[in-house]
Tab-separated table of C-alpha atoms in Angstrom:
chain	number	residue	atom	x	y	z
A	1	MET	CA	16.251	-25.408	23.848
A	2	ALA	CA	12.983	-22.847	24.159
A	3	TYR	CA	9.483	-23.155	25.883
A	4	THR	CA	6.763	-21.175	24.276
A	5	SER	CA	3.087	-20.518	26.092
A	6	ILE	CA	1.015	-18.275	23.771
A	7	ILE	CA	-1.912	-15.687	26.192
A	8	PRO	CA	-4.532	-14.532	24.855
A	9	VAL	CA	-5.510	-10.833	25.761
A	10	SER	CA	-9.157	-10.015	26.222
A	11	ARG	CA	-9.834	-6.424	27.559
A	12	LEU	CA	-8.444	-3.081	26.651
A	13	ASP	CA	-9.740	-1.005	29.334
A	14	ASN	CA	-7.816	-2.102	32.369
A	15	SER	CA	-5.604	0.284	34.021
A	16	ILE	CA	-1.424	-0.325	32.833
A	17	THR	CA	0.511	-0.127	36.020
A	18	TYR	CA	-1.458	-3.213	37.605
A	19	ILE	CA	1.281	-4.956	35.056
A	20	ARG	CA	3.574	-2.150	35.495
A	21	ASN	CA	3.766	-3.008	39.099
A	22	LYS	CA	7.120	-5.937	39.592
A	23	ASP	CA	5.084	-7.510	42.839
A	24	LYS	CA	2.792	-8.679	39.953
A	25	THR	CA	2.763	-10.849	36.965
A	26	THR	CA	0.364	-12.690	34.556
A	27	LYS	CA	0.245	-16.447	35.510
A	28	LYS	CA	0.734	-18.949	32.711
A	29	GLY	CA	-2.478	-19.921	30.582
A	30	GLN	CA	-4.303	-16.638	32.064
A	31	SER	CA	-5.406	-13.956	30.191
A	32	ALA	CA	-3.469	-10.518	30.112
A	33	GLY	CA	-5.923	-7.905	31.709
A	34	SER	CA	-5.555	-6.362	28.246
A	35	LEU	CA	-3.307	-4.867	25.323
A	36	GLU	CA	-2.326	-2.385	26.145
A	37	GLU	CA	-1.107	-3.591	29.506
A	38	ALA	CA	0.673	-6.475	27.949
A	39	ILE	CA	2.477	-4.123	25.468
A	40	ASP	CA	3.719	-2.145	28.116
A	41	TYR	CA	4.812	-5.682	30.075
A	42	ALA	CA	7.092	-6.377	26.905
A	43	MET	CA	8.287	-3.271	26.926
A	44	ASN	CA	9.778	-2.636	30.309
A	45	ARG	CA	12.418	-1.342	30.455
A	46	ASP	CA	13.660	-2.615	33.808
A	47	LYS	CA	13.623	-5.983	32.645
A	48	THR	CA	14.804	-5.192	28.982
A	49	GLU	CA	18.214	-3.047	30.593
A	50	ARG	CA	18.648	-1.399	27.464
A	51	SER	CA	16.010	-0.422	24.914
A	52	VAL	CA	18.267	-1.987	21.824
A	53	PHE	CA	16.016	-5.579	22.694
A	54	GLU	CA	12.616	-3.727	21.188
A	55	ASP	CA	11.613	-3.977	18.476
A	56	ALA	CA	8.123	-3.532	16.697
A	57	ILE	CA	6.827	-4.991	13.385
A	58	GLY	CA	4.368	-2.988	11.273
A	59	CYS	CA	3.846	-0.181	14.072
A	60	VAL	CA	6.736	1.160	16.101
A	61	CYS	CA	7.283	0.832	19.429
A	62	GLU	CA	5.495	3.381	21.501
A	63	THR	CA	2.579	4.501	19.923
A	64	ALA	CA	1.726	0.011	19.083
A	65	TYR	CA	-1.952	0.072	21.530
A	66	GLN	CA	-2.806	2.942	19.366
A	67	ASP	CA	-1.654	1.392	15.868
A	68	MET	CA	-3.089	-1.972	16.664
A	69	VAL	CA	-6.544	0.012	18.025
A	70	ALA	CA	-6.441	1.753	14.534
A	71	THR	CA	-6.450	-1.092	12.773
A	72	LYS	CA	-9.710	-2.988	14.817
A	73	LYS	CA	-11.374	0.143	14.005
A	74	ARG	CA	-10.755	0.262	10.212
A	75	TYR	CA	-12.221	-2.652	9.953
A	76	HIS	CA	-14.589	-2.535	12.750
A	77	LYS	CA	-13.555	-5.453	14.829
A	78	MET	CA	-13.737	-4.112	17.991
A	79	ASP	CA	-14.776	-7.266	20.046
A	80	GLY	CA	-13.583	-10.503	21.299
A	81	VAL	CA	-10.142	-11.631	21.395
A	82	GLN	CA	-8.041	-8.049	21.636
A	83	GLY	CA	-4.477	-9.319	20.538
A	84	TYR	CA	-2.138	-12.365	21.970
A	85	HIS	CA	1.152	-12.312	24.183
A	86	LEU	CA	3.434	-14.564	23.185
A	87	VAL	CA	6.311	-15.985	25.349
A	88	GLN	CA	9.730	-17.779	24.131
A	89	SER	CA	11.967	-18.291	27.687
A	90	PHE	CA	15.255	-20.354	26.751
A	91	VAL	CA	17.568	-22.669	28.548
A	92	LYS	CA	19.444	-21.020	31.685
A	93	GLY	CA	23.620	-20.496	29.013
A	94	GLU	CA	22.265	-21.228	25.434
A	95	VAL	CA	21.412	-17.990	24.309
A	96	THR	CA	23.258	-14.079	24.325
A	97	PRO	CA	20.821	-11.545	25.215
A	98	GLU	CA	21.286	-10.447	21.530
A	99	LEU	CA	20.826	-13.868	20.503
A	100	ALA	CA	17.841	-14.115	22.259
A	101	HIS	CA	15.796	-11.354	20.508
A	102	GLN	CA	17.335	-11.900	16.983
A	103	ILE	CA	15.290	-15.252	17.601
A	104	GLY	CA	12.336	-13.138	18.839
A	105	MET	CA	12.525	-11.645	15.839
A	106	GLU	CA	12.665	-14.169	13.369
A	107	MET	CA	9.905	-15.901	15.227
A	108	ALA	CA	7.337	-13.254	15.155
A	109	GLU	CA	7.992	-13.280	11.247
A	110	ARG	CA	7.703	-16.857	10.498
A	111	LEU	CA	3.990	-16.741	12.506
A	112	LEU	CA	3.099	-13.518	11.178
A	113	GLN	CA	3.826	-13.182	7.859
A	114	GLY	CA	4.116	-9.173	8.233
A	115	LYS	CA	0.098	-9.145	8.422
A	116	TYR	CA	-0.298	-8.375	12.088
A	117	GLU	CA	1.101	-5.993	13.944
A	118	ALA	CA	4.115	-6.952	16.688
A	119	VAL	CA	5.770	-5.856	19.870
A	120	ILE	CA	8.693	-8.108	20.481
A	121	THR	CA	11.374	-7.145	23.801
A	122	THR	CA	13.837	-9.637	25.372
A	123	HIS	CA	13.951	-9.400	29.028
A	124	LEU	CA	17.095	-10.395	31.043
A	125	ASN	CA	15.566	-10.063	34.770
A	126	THR	CA	16.017	-13.704	35.483
A	127	GLU	CA	18.163	-16.821	34.713
A	128	HIS	CA	16.316	-18.069	31.778
A	129	TYR	CA	16.683	-14.865	29.038
A	130	HIS	CA	12.834	-14.723	27.443
A	131	ASN	CA	10.769	-13.181	24.263
A	132	HIS	CA	7.710	-11.762	24.264
A	133	ILE	CA	6.225	-10.854	21.496
A	134	VAL	CA	2.640	-9.104	21.328
A	135	PHE	CA	0.574	-9.039	18.378
A	136	ASN	CA	-2.634	-7.626	17.467
A	137	SER	CA	-5.393	-10.359	16.763
A	138	VAL	CA	-6.617	-8.291	13.505
A	139	SER	CA	-4.408	-7.910	10.402
A	140	MET	CA	-3.169	-4.733	8.801
A	141	GLU	CA	-3.545	-6.148	5.605
A	142	ASP	CA	-6.825	-7.425	4.822
A	143	GLY	CA	-8.749	-7.238	8.477
A	144	LYS	CA	-9.031	-11.340	9.490
A	145	LYS	CA	-8.205	-12.501	13.049
A	146	TYR	CA	-6.052	-14.806	14.177
A	147	HIS	CA	-6.759	-17.715	15.591
A	148	SER	CA	-5.089	-19.873	17.948
A	149	ASN	CA	-6.007	-22.923	19.175
A	150	SER	CA	-4.273	-26.596	20.367
A	151	ARG	CA	-3.628	-27.016	16.702
A	152	SER	CA	-2.104	-23.910	15.664
A	153	TYR	CA	0.271	-23.991	18.654
A	154	TYR	CA	1.834	-26.678	17.722
A	155	GLU	CA	2.079	-26.241	14.304
A	156	ASP	CA	3.051	-22.799	14.006
A	157	VAL	CA	4.405	-21.943	17.304
A	158	ARG	CA	6.007	-24.901	18.436
A	159	LYS	CA	7.314	-25.639	14.988
A	160	ALA	CA	8.361	-22.139	14.613
A	161	SER	CA	10.527	-21.866	17.269
A	162	ASP	CA	11.731	-25.354	17.501
A	163	ALA	CA	12.779	-24.427	13.830
A	164	LEU	CA	14.993	-21.428	14.927
A	165	CYS	CA	16.829	-23.685	17.486
A	166	LEU	CA	17.762	-25.860	15.449
A	167	LYS	CA	18.980	-23.049	13.149
A	168	TYR	CA	20.733	-21.740	16.069
A	169	GLY	CA	22.343	-24.758	17.329
A	170	LEU	CA	19.894	-24.946	20.352
A	171	SER	CA	18.611	-27.894	21.510
A	172	VAL	CA	14.467	-28.345	20.662
A	173	ILE	CA	11.850	-29.960	22.859
A	174	GLU	CA	10.947	-33.659	22.476
A	175	PRO	CA	7.228	-33.775	22.371
A	176	LYS	CA	6.756	-37.055	23.830
A	177	ASN	CA	8.771	-36.323	27.052
A	178	GLY	CA	9.344	-33.204	27.133
A	179	LYS	CA	13.435	-33.756	26.832
A	180	GLY	CA	15.879	-32.065	24.729
A	181	LYS	CA	17.782	-32.695	22.124
A	182	SER	CA	21.057	-31.925	20.818
A	183	TYR	CA	21.803	-30.836	17.319
A	184	ALA	CA	22.938	-33.547	15.907
A	185	GLN	CA	20.673	-36.110	17.359
A	186	TRP	CA	18.117	-34.406	15.454
A	187	MET	CA	19.529	-33.847	12.354
A	188	ALA	CA	20.362	-37.980	12.461
A	189	GLU	CA	16.823	-38.628	12.962
A	190	GLN	CA	15.226	-35.963	9.880
A	191	ASP	CA	14.516	-36.650	7.034
A	192	GLY	CA	15.206	-33.961	4.244
A	193	LYS	CA	15.273	-30.963	6.525
A	194	PRO	CA	17.343	-27.344	5.886
A	195	THR	CA	19.756	-29.021	8.804
A	196	TRP	CA	20.557	-32.046	6.323
A	197	ARG	CA	21.280	-29.575	3.719
A	198	THR	CA	24.580	-28.162	4.196
A	199	SER	CA	25.742	-31.437	5.176
A	200	ILE	CA	24.684	-32.933	1.663
A	201	ARG	CA	25.692	-29.392	-0.158
A	202	LEU	CA	29.053	-30.379	1.506
A	203	ASP	CA	29.752	-33.957	0.086
A	204	ILE	CA	28.295	-33.390	-3.507
A	205	ARG	CA	30.996	-30.046	-3.308
A	206	ASP	CA	33.790	-32.934	-2.487
A	207	ALA	CA	32.287	-35.062	-4.703
A	208	VAL	CA	32.211	-32.860	-8.167
A	209	ALA	CA	36.172	-31.904	-7.414
A	210	GLU	CA	36.951	-35.477	-7.348
A	211	SER	CA	35.279	-36.008	-10.672
A	212	PHE	CA	35.554	-35.252	-14.558
A	213	THR	CA	32.210	-36.705	-15.835
A	214	TRP	CA	28.336	-37.063	-13.919
A	215	LYS	CA	28.873	-41.119	-13.931
A	216	GLN	CA	32.067	-40.394	-11.669
A	217	PHE	CA	29.884	-37.806	-9.223
A	218	LEU	CA	27.307	-40.559	-8.705
A	219	GLU	CA	29.871	-43.073	-7.940
A	220	GLN	CA	31.480	-40.407	-6.064
A	221	MET	CA	28.056	-40.483	-3.586
A	222	LYS	CA	27.646	-43.146	-3.542
A	223	GLN	CA	30.440	-44.236	-1.950
A	224	ARG	CA	29.795	-41.510	0.615
A	225	GLY	CA	26.646	-43.684	1.025
A	226	TYR	CA	24.434	-41.712	-0.772
A	227	GLN	CA	21.446	-43.463	-2.673
A	228	TRP	CA	19.402	-42.048	-5.968
A	229	LYS	CA	16.517	-42.594	-7.313
A	230	LEU	CA	17.507	-41.864	-11.350
A	231	ASN	CA	14.633	-42.948	-13.765
A	232	ARG	CA	11.950	-40.120	-12.512
A	233	LYS	CA	11.576	-36.402	-13.392
A	234	TYR	CA	12.878	-35.238	-11.086
A	235	ILE	CA	16.286	-36.854	-9.479
A	236	ALA	CA	16.219	-38.036	-5.563
A	237	LEU	CA	18.499	-38.923	-2.952
A	238	LYS	CA	18.979	-40.411	0.242
A	239	ALA	CA	21.594	-39.333	2.423
A	240	PRO	CA	23.071	-42.152	5.611
A	241	GLY	CA	20.903	-42.022	8.250
A	242	MET	CA	17.833	-40.676	6.280
A	243	GLU	CA	14.714	-42.749	5.778
A	244	ARG	CA	13.181	-40.591	3.089
A	245	TYR	CA	14.463	-39.130	-0.733
A	246	ILE	CA	14.820	-35.658	-1.481
A	247	ARG	CA	14.734	-34.023	-5.230
A	248	LEU	CA	18.759	-33.036	-5.700
A	249	ARG	CA	16.763	-29.556	-6.871
A	250	SER	CA	15.344	-29.047	-2.987
A	251	LEU	CA	18.779	-28.424	-2.070
A	252	GLY	CA	18.736	-24.814	-4.419
A	253	LYS	CA	18.938	-23.782	-8.389
A	254	HIS	CA	22.611	-24.270	-8.176
A	255	TYR	CA	22.427	-28.155	-7.040
A	256	SER	CA	20.149	-28.993	-9.628
A	257	GLU	CA	20.854	-31.655	-12.620
A	258	GLU	CA	22.185	-29.537	-15.148
A	259	SER	CA	23.897	-26.999	-12.956
A	260	ILE	CA	26.412	-30.323	-11.353
A	261	ARG	CA	26.657	-31.433	-14.622
A	262	GLN	CA	27.699	-27.971	-16.042
A	263	TRP	CA	29.446	-27.915	-12.480
A	264	ILE	CA	31.983	-30.760	-13.168
A	265	LEU	CA	32.851	-29.502	-16.657
A	266	GLN	CA	34.853	-26.618	-15.220
A	267	PRO	CA	38.301	-26.705	-14.604
A	268	LYS	CA	38.659	-28.243	-10.927
A	269	SER	CA	40.904	-24.747	-9.939
A	270	ARG	CA	38.437	-22.905	-10.617
A	271	ILE	CA	35.352	-24.753	-8.607
A	272	PRO	CA	33.477	-22.628	-6.316
A	273	ALA	CA	32.485	-23.900	-2.649
A	274	GLY	CA	29.147	-23.500	-3.193
A	275	LYS	CA	27.178	-21.417	-6.395
A	276	GLU	CA	29.017	-21.930	-9.990
A	277	GLY	CA	29.851	-18.919	-12.198
A	278	ASP	CA	30.173	-16.241	-9.055
A	279	SER	CA	32.935	-14.106	-7.826
A	280	ARG	CA	32.881	-14.456	-3.851
A	281	PHE	CA	35.967	-14.747	-3.830
A	282	PRO	CA	38.102	-11.868	-5.844
A	283	LYS	CA	41.804	-12.009	-7.165
A	284	LYS	CA	42.551	-8.922	-5.136
A	285	LYS	CA	43.523	-8.946	-1.639
A	286	LEU	CA	40.896	-9.530	1.099
A	287	LYS	CA	40.857	-6.593	4.221
A	288	GLY	CA	39.010	-6.254	7.482
A	289	ILE	CA	35.646	-8.185	7.573
A	290	GLN	CA	35.602	-9.987	4.298
A	291	ALA	CA	39.132	-11.019	4.891
A	292	LEU	CA	38.495	-12.280	8.375
A	293	TYR	CA	35.027	-14.353	6.829
A	294	TYR	CA	37.700	-15.737	3.514
A	295	SER	CA	39.996	-17.143	6.292
A	296	TYR	CA	36.826	-18.641	8.606
A	297	LEU	CA	35.619	-20.395	5.493
A	298	TYR	CA	39.038	-21.282	4.017
A	299	GLN	CA	39.535	-23.094	7.556
A	300	MET	CA	36.684	-24.319	7.601
A	301	GLY	CA	37.646	-26.232	4.286
A	302	ALA	CA	34.767	-24.535	2.394
A	303	LEU	CA	36.865	-23.571	-0.539
A	304	LYS	CA	38.684	-25.395	-2.736
A	305	GLN	CA	41.785	-25.049	-1.363
A	306	LYS	CA	41.457	-26.476	1.446
A	307	PRO	CA	43.603	-27.441	4.377
A	308	LYS	CA	44.267	-31.152	5.264
A	309	ARG	CA	42.793	-30.904	8.480
A	310	ILE	CA	39.950	-28.998	10.140
A	311	SER	CA	40.384	-27.561	13.597
A	312	PRO	CA	38.209	-29.465	15.932
A	313	VAL	CA	37.322	-25.767	17.748
A	314	LEU	CA	35.912	-24.654	14.049
A	315	ARG	CA	34.410	-28.159	12.974
A	316	ALA	CA	31.427	-27.639	15.324
A	317	ASP	CA	30.099	-24.620	12.991
A	318	ILE	CA	29.926	-26.598	10.604
A	319	ARG	CA	26.174	-26.468	11.203
A	320	LYS	CA	26.471	-22.774	10.129
A	321	LEU	CA	28.433	-22.884	7.462
A	322	ASP	CA	26.211	-21.580	4.776
A	323	ALA	CA	25.091	-18.843	6.737
A	324	ARG	CA	28.857	-17.733	6.780
A	325	ILE	CA	29.572	-18.410	3.148
A	326	GLU	CA	25.599	-15.484	2.430
A	327	GLN	CA	27.758	-13.089	4.925
A	328	MET	CA	30.647	-13.010	3.575
A	329	GLU	CA	28.535	-13.040	-0.096
A	330	PHE	CA	26.829	-10.048	1.413
A	331	LEU	CA	29.967	-7.970	2.591
A	332	GLN	CA	31.039	-8.217	-0.747
A	333	LYS	CA	28.412	-6.662	-2.497
A	334	HIS	CA	28.262	-4.054	-0.483
A	335	GLN	CA	31.917	-3.275	-0.303
A	336	ILE	CA	31.977	-3.465	3.186
A	337	THR	CA	35.263	-4.004	5.267
A	338	THR	CA	35.037	-2.681	8.768
A	339	ARG	CA	32.607	-2.646	11.260
A	340	GLU	CA	32.203	1.051	11.046
A	341	GLU	CA	31.223	0.351	7.456
A	342	LEU	CA	28.862	-2.315	8.469
A	343	LEU	CA	27.389	0.278	10.878
A	344	ALA	CA	26.595	3.083	9.070
A	345	TYR	CA	25.108	0.289	6.602
A	346	ARG	CA	22.526	-0.669	9.568
A	347	THR	CA	21.675	2.864	9.909
A	348	SER	CA	21.227	3.845	6.510
A	349	LEU	CA	18.863	0.729	6.073
A	350	GLU	CA	17.385	1.271	9.766
A	351	GLU	CA	16.381	5.107	8.958
A	352	ARG	CA	15.379	3.491	5.606
A	353	VAL	CA	12.619	1.752	7.298
A	354	GLN	CA	11.914	4.201	10.010
A	355	ALA	CA	10.635	6.218	7.077
A	356	LEU	CA	8.566	4.152	4.786
A	357	THR	CA	6.881	2.527	8.383
A	358	LYS	CA	5.579	6.001	9.242
A	359	GLU	CA	4.850	6.958	5.973
A	360	ARG	CA	2.800	3.539	6.110
A	361	LYS	CA	1.080	4.289	9.064
A	362	ARG	CA	-0.246	7.680	7.962
A	363	LEU	CA	-1.887	5.808	4.798
A	364	TYR	CA	-3.158	3.229	7.079
A	365	ARG	CA	-4.823	6.256	8.810
A	366	SER	CA	-5.794	8.582	6.723
A	367	GLU	CA	-6.421	5.894	3.261
A	368	PRO	CA	-6.520	2.875	4.002
A	369	ASP	CA	-7.195	1.301	0.832
A	370	SER	CA	-3.736	3.021	-0.631
A	371	VAL	CA	-1.898	0.334	-3.005
A	372	ARG	CA	1.307	1.689	-2.021
A	373	ILE	CA	0.384	0.557	1.690
A	374	GLY	CA	1.193	-2.674	-0.346
A	375	GLN	CA	4.428	-1.342	-2.201
A	376	ILE	CA	5.203	-0.205	1.440
A	377	THR	CA	5.113	-3.736	3.111
A	378	GLU	CA	6.937	-5.274	0.258
A	379	GLU	CA	9.752	-2.690	0.238
A	380	LEU	CA	10.296	-3.347	4.110
A	381	LYS	CA	11.087	-7.356	3.629
A	382	PRO	CA	14.014	-7.006	1.986
A	383	LEU	CA	15.278	-3.798	4.079
A	384	ARG	CA	14.370	-5.813	7.379
A	385	LYS	CA	16.350	-8.898	5.981
A	386	ASP	CA	19.593	-6.686	5.371
A	387	ILE	CA	19.657	-5.144	9.004
A	388	ARG	CA	19.089	-8.826	10.289
A	389	ILE	CA	22.015	-9.887	8.273
A	390	CYS	CA	24.288	-7.339	9.388
A	391	ILE	CA	23.349	-7.810	12.818
A	392	ARG	CA	24.019	-11.292	12.801
A	393	ILE	CA	27.681	-9.913	11.056
A	394	GLU	CA	28.501	-8.302	14.024
A	395	GLN	CA	27.642	-10.938	16.593
A	396	GLN	CA	29.241	-13.684	14.897
A	397	SER	CA	32.619	-11.965	13.091
A	398	GLN	CA	33.412	-11.343	16.870
A	399	GLU	CA	32.607	-15.249	18.185
A	400	MET	CA	34.454	-15.655	14.490
A	401	GLU	CA	37.490	-13.977	15.490
A	402	GLU	CA	37.737	-15.988	19.351
A	403	LYS	CA	37.520	-19.284	17.299
A	404	MET	CA	40.235	-18.392	14.748
A	405	ARG	CA	42.434	-17.094	17.670
A	406	LEU	CA	41.680	-20.241	19.871
A	407	ALA	CA	42.150	-22.711	16.891
A	408	GLU	CA	46.012	-20.669	16.341
A	409	GLN	CA	46.351	-21.293	19.984
A	410	ILE	CA	45.851	-25.517	19.667
A	411	GLN	CA	47.564	-25.386	16.384
A	412	ARG	CA	50.825	-24.198	17.907
A	413	GLN	CA	50.624	-26.482	20.890
A	414	GLU	CA	49.999	-29.345	18.343
A	415	GLU	CA	53.331	-28.457	16.450
A	416	GLU	CA	55.587	-27.631	19.432
A	417	GLN	CA	54.003	-31.160	20.764
A	418	THR	CA	55.469	-32.745	17.813
A	419	GLU	CA	58.777	-30.969	17.383
A	420	LYS	CA	59.335	-32.365	20.973
A	421	ASN	CA	58.625	-35.606	20.027
A	422	ARG	CA	60.746	-35.356	17.113
A	423	LYS	CA	64.415	-34.901	19.096
A	424	PRO	CA	64.351	-37.340	21.696
A	425	ARG	CA	64.500	-39.935	18.661
A	426	THR	CA	67.079	-37.506	16.776
A	427	GLU	CA	68.876	-37.503	19.699
A	428	SER	CA	68.959	-41.434	20.769
A	429	ARG	CA	70.705	-42.013	17.020
């Protein structure tokens, strides 16, 4: 669960020494003294403990204030609200520092769409890890100002924060009474949002594996409790517990009627786990991290040759299945088998991002109307996405290893117990 608040930054001329005083803080709901002090507070190393929990979008952390002011001057918008200071705080024990920061980064990208310079930091100085996102009020792309009000808070800020909490299995805030709602509860009440889609895709895969015709597939889905709307331009279905129908094609291009019909016709021994016709699981022997992901996906039942029973330890991760498959594909696409190779690839991406950011910063100051600025912005998007995937693989592969070890340990204990239970029967005979 994450609590959010957004604070307007109204002045530029206040001394930054005030906010650096550890005995003083900005009260919730008040305006921060200045854009400069808001940035300085967010980047306070005494609170972040490690510089690794600092990031920036559209600027460089060390010169973020100057970059934001330069944007204002370029569009002649030095008056009014200077920026916004968004705080996102998590419940004690729900997140690691790394996950908190990852959510903060994704929060900034969802909310600002790469249009506003922003500094994102994660503070670890309290029991509740929390993110600070300080961003410019003036867009670096078109000079338009960001406007914050109660409507934008609930429709943009709160909505984005809740969606990310759900994505990573955290609880969300119930709008009416403020109580947290578990991921499972929320999923059972939603109407076709991404959390449902993972379960629906899994059911479709299983139904296809047991069908040889389109009619058999529809029947298999009906046996699983699904309802269909077939006589329409876009076929729609409704899962058990859902209130509304969703279009089949909204699950992704590989889940359209045409794709599923082709999928059904494939020999069952060749049916892939998610996308037909891909080479996600090659015949050659896998090594390192790729082998870990393959084993994990096998144990999760994502492969056709799935185990008889999914371990309870891994079953809780079912909501993360699509993300794991994406990570597996990423590793194979870039031929990464070790953590050292992953780190090297991530480093090369970060160096490229830094170079492009510096180039764009120079252009903002010397050639603000340059077409190259927009090109750089587009080039940065996939690079930053790949960096995020690298970070998630670094963190989550270790969690997967631990869960796999625990699942194997539980399986051995169950097998030993089963063997013990058999012996007395044998002796009695």
